Amino acid sequence: MTGTADSRTAARSAPRPLTSLGRALGLEWQHHRGRILLYALLAAVIVLVAILAELRLGVVAILLAARLPADLADASEDGRYQRSALLISRADAVRARTLMICGGQLVLALGAVGAICLTQWLPDARHWSSFDIRSTELGPLPMTWWDHLVDIGLWSGAILWTHALVGGRAIQLGERPSRIGALAQFIGISLLAWLMVAGSTLLASVVLMNLESDAAAALGAAGTTRFVVAARVGQSLTLVLTFGGGVLALLLAQRRWVRRA
């Protein structure tokens, strides 16, 4: 009886075998941990440089995050042979690669966010999606946390869209996407986001100009100009479409990659 009880206790305490997805994640980490750890160190350096020297290098982390799907693409058949030996399904290999890319992009994005939020900005400094909405007679208006949030959301959304567009080729052997192509798509998506901000702000301005006089008087009484409201509406719409759309596009793209695996 004692031997049987000991064997049952040993069986319960023994580590459970990893699932196919767990083995796939372990293999991805084994292959790419050097790059991911290097990017984590780079993100920490970017934050420290921003705090100590007021030098913002977040754009470096953003561009590296945008091209990461191409960086982690398989260059040979070694990875496929190892996945076969470990009995990893193709679907779980796709899921693990997507999670590894997202993890690396998150590490780099945190470095860029730290460089943006932990430094002092001059009153006349602006993000590419921000507007100075005060009269020039009053001097420049410093950016607020809303401006930082919009900027972070827009380039994060552009990274997600880029991942959704190039990630399918990055997980197929012999279809390694170009790093320059990934960066070009990221820049193109960012330009579209800027045009969307400008266009939606203009459209909101036109709508507000046609408001009834009572509504316009209410805005004036609250100390808010039409352009302030139009700018916030344009930024909000673009933020939802860029970031929210990027998340949705990546989720749908991953499901398509899994079905085709």
XYZ file of C-alpha atoms in Angstrom:
261
model
C 0.000 0.000 0.000
C 2.824 2.333 0.856
C 4.483 1.785 -2.498
C 1.227 2.432 -4.323
C 0.622 5.649 -2.387
C 4.166 6.833 -3.065
C 3.828 6.160 -6.781
C 0.544 8.086 -6.918
C 2.124 11.012 -5.063
C 5.084 10.993 -7.439
C 2.747 10.896 -10.436
C 0.823 13.925 -9.157
C 4.003 15.899 -8.397
C 5.674 15.107 -11.710
C 5.584 18.023 -14.211
C 2.884 17.702 -16.805
C 4.042 17.476 -20.421
C 3.759 20.726 -22.316
C 0.997 21.167 -24.831
C 1.776 21.633 -28.481
C 1.431 25.411 -28.067
C 3.709 25.351 -25.019
C 6.376 23.436 -26.934
C 5.992 25.864 -29.834
C 6.463 28.874 -27.540
C 9.503 27.253 -25.973
C 11.031 26.644 -29.397
C 10.327 30.210 -30.488
C 11.944 31.536 -27.300
C 14.959 29.290 -27.849
C 15.421 30.631 -31.360
C 14.731 34.322 -30.726
C 15.533 34.997 -27.066
C 18.787 36.718 -27.969
C 17.029 39.256 -30.168
C 14.164 39.779 -27.691
C 16.562 40.308 -24.764
C 18.631 42.695 -26.875
C 15.502 44.685 -27.681
C 14.549 44.735 -23.991
C 17.978 46.173 -23.194
C 17.598 48.699 -26.004
C 14.180 49.772 -24.690
C 15.658 50.318 -21.220
C 18.522 52.357 -22.688
C 16.071 54.490 -24.689
C 14.123 55.297 -21.522
C 17.275 56.120 -19.536
C 18.658 58.336 -22.296
C 15.331 60.160 -22.533
C 15.254 60.780 -18.786
C 18.912 61.693 -18.253
C 19.789 63.431 -21.512
C 16.343 64.570 -22.768
C 17.145 62.752 -26.024
C 14.150 60.917 -27.448
C 15.080 57.850 -29.478
C 11.679 56.222 -29.316
C 11.385 56.302 -33.103
C 14.175 53.709 -33.258
C 12.157 51.306 -31.115
C 9.002 52.014 -33.136
C 10.697 51.208 -36.458
C 12.269 48.035 -35.045
C 8.852 46.935 -33.784
C 7.313 47.559 -37.207
C 9.837 45.331 -38.972
C 9.935 42.603 -36.289
C 7.680 40.173 -38.234
C 10.277 40.160 -41.010
C 13.145 39.818 -38.522
C 11.676 36.660 -36.945
C 10.820 34.931 -40.225
C 12.362 31.495 -40.814
C 15.431 31.696 -43.027
C 15.920 27.905 -43.336
C 14.122 24.611 -42.849
C 15.724 23.949 -39.455
C 12.751 25.358 -37.584
C 10.312 23.169 -39.494
C 12.351 20.041 -38.769
C 12.522 20.900 -35.080
C 8.768 21.500 -34.908
C 8.175 18.131 -36.533
C 10.497 16.414 -34.063
C 8.678 18.031 -31.132
C 5.249 17.094 -32.542
C 4.196 20.743 -32.837
C 1.187 21.332 -35.039
C 1.393 23.941 -37.770
C -1.501 25.864 -36.238
C 0.268 26.104 -32.863
C 3.489 27.114 -34.620
C 1.612 30.020 -36.202
C 0.072 31.016 -32.865
C 3.451 30.846 -31.108
C 5.166 32.958 -33.783
C 2.393 35.568 -33.580
C 2.656 35.712 -29.784
C 6.445 35.999 -29.938
C 6.245 38.876 -32.404
C 3.613 40.649 -30.302
C 5.750 40.172 -27.184
C 8.804 41.661 -28.863
C 6.770 44.553 -30.222
C 5.360 45.212 -26.756
C 8.875 45.362 -25.282
C 9.984 47.893 -27.890
C 6.753 49.878 -27.586
C 7.263 50.232 -23.827
C 10.636 51.829 -24.509
C 9.054 54.321 -26.911
C 6.212 55.045 -24.473
C 8.723 55.685 -21.695
C 10.634 58.121 -23.891
C 7.391 60.001 -24.610
C 5.824 60.083 -21.161
C 8.838 60.397 -18.841
C 10.453 63.461 -20.397
C 9.689 67.170 -20.409
C 8.370 68.637 -23.646
C 8.848 72.246 -24.685
C 5.621 74.296 -24.904
C 5.884 74.538 -28.687
C 6.716 70.832 -29.229
C 4.102 68.815 -31.089
C 3.414 65.235 -32.055
C 2.543 64.666 -35.694
C -1.107 64.127 -34.687
C -1.377 67.125 -32.324
C -2.691 70.642 -32.912
C -1.840 73.966 -31.279
C -5.338 75.349 -30.885
C -4.685 78.585 -29.015
C -4.247 81.995 -30.480
C -0.668 82.929 -31.265
C -1.077 85.969 -29.018
C -1.383 83.660 -26.001
C 1.737 81.705 -26.797
C 2.109 77.963 -27.482
C 0.011 75.529 -25.479
C 1.971 72.590 -23.977
C 0.816 69.139 -24.972
C -1.397 67.189 -22.583
C -1.630 63.491 -21.744
C -4.355 63.251 -24.389
C -1.869 64.283 -27.078
C 0.589 61.635 -25.887
C -2.163 59.007 -25.780
C -3.255 59.773 -29.341
C 0.315 59.625 -30.614
C 1.010 56.306 -28.850
C -2.276 54.838 -30.051
C -1.712 55.823 -33.664
C 1.781 54.423 -34.094
C 0.804 51.322 -32.100
C -2.126 50.826 -34.453
C 0.173 51.263 -37.459
C 2.477 48.551 -36.038
C -0.495 46.190 -35.614
C -1.686 46.839 -39.168
C 1.836 46.196 -40.484
C 1.997 42.908 -38.559
C -1.357 41.881 -40.015
C -0.186 42.697 -43.556
C 3.285 41.120 -43.547
C 2.951 38.467 -40.834
C 1.411 35.892 -43.169
C 4.526 35.785 -45.329
C 6.773 35.801 -42.256
C 5.524 32.389 -41.095
C 5.882 30.652 -44.459
C 9.186 29.124 -45.480
C 10.565 30.754 -48.599
C 8.233 33.756 -48.243
C 10.360 35.920 -45.969
C 9.131 39.510 -46.283
C 11.519 42.363 -46.830
C 12.450 44.472 -43.818
C 12.397 47.559 -46.023
C 8.983 46.546 -47.316
C 7.662 46.209 -43.770
C 8.980 49.669 -42.889
C 7.502 51.112 -46.081
C 4.094 49.700 -45.192
C 4.352 51.102 -41.676
C 5.193 54.558 -43.021
C 2.359 54.357 -45.532
C -0.150 53.394 -42.834
C 1.110 56.250 -40.651
C 0.585 58.707 -43.517
C -2.938 57.394 -44.009
C -3.590 57.883 -40.292
C -2.371 61.490 -40.516
C -4.628 62.134 -43.502
C -7.491 60.576 -41.557
C -6.854 62.913 -38.617
C -6.829 65.949 -40.890
C -9.869 64.825 -42.902
C -12.028 63.867 -39.922
C -11.103 67.093 -38.143
C -12.125 69.112 -41.203
C -15.371 67.170 -41.485
C -16.146 67.698 -37.799
C -15.435 71.426 -38.228
C -17.926 71.643 -41.080
C -20.564 69.854 -39.016
C -19.976 72.119 -36.028
C -20.238 75.219 -38.204
C -23.785 74.172 -39.046
C -24.820 73.757 -35.429
C -27.740 75.676 -34.091
C -26.908 78.936 -32.387
C -27.860 77.555 -28.961
C -25.334 74.737 -29.260
C -22.670 77.141 -30.482
C -23.413 79.457 -27.556
C -23.070 76.509 -25.163
C -19.651 75.723 -26.560
C -18.615 79.343 -26.170
C -19.886 79.469 -22.599
C -17.849 76.381 -21.758
C -14.738 78.094 -23.075
C -14.420 75.585 -25.918
C -13.996 76.616 -29.524
C -15.347 74.670 -32.448
C -11.849 73.767 -33.567
C -11.000 72.274 -30.168
C -14.024 69.990 -30.396
C -13.344 69.187 -34.057
C -9.720 68.303 -33.322
C -10.677 66.003 -30.457
C -13.356 64.328 -32.575
C -10.918 63.804 -35.452
C -8.233 62.389 -33.173
C -10.718 60.085 -31.435
C -12.129 58.702 -34.671
C -8.681 58.093 -36.102
C -7.510 56.477 -32.881
C -10.447 54.058 -32.873
C -10.024 53.148 -36.543
C -6.239 52.849 -36.419
C -5.668 51.064 -33.110
C -8.994 49.267 -32.805
C -8.921 48.340 -36.472
C -5.325 47.134 -36.127
C -6.218 44.814 -33.261
C -9.179 43.410 -35.182
C -7.159 43.046 -38.397
C -4.401 41.132 -36.598
C -6.872 38.788 -34.898
C -8.626 38.046 -38.194
C -5.300 37.637 -39.995
C -4.050 35.169 -37.390
C -7.205 33.083 -37.777
C -6.614 33.026 -41.531
C -2.975 32.015 -41.062
C -3.997 29.191 -38.726
C -6.552 27.855 -41.225
C -3.973 27.893 -44.009
C -1.202 26.333 -41.897
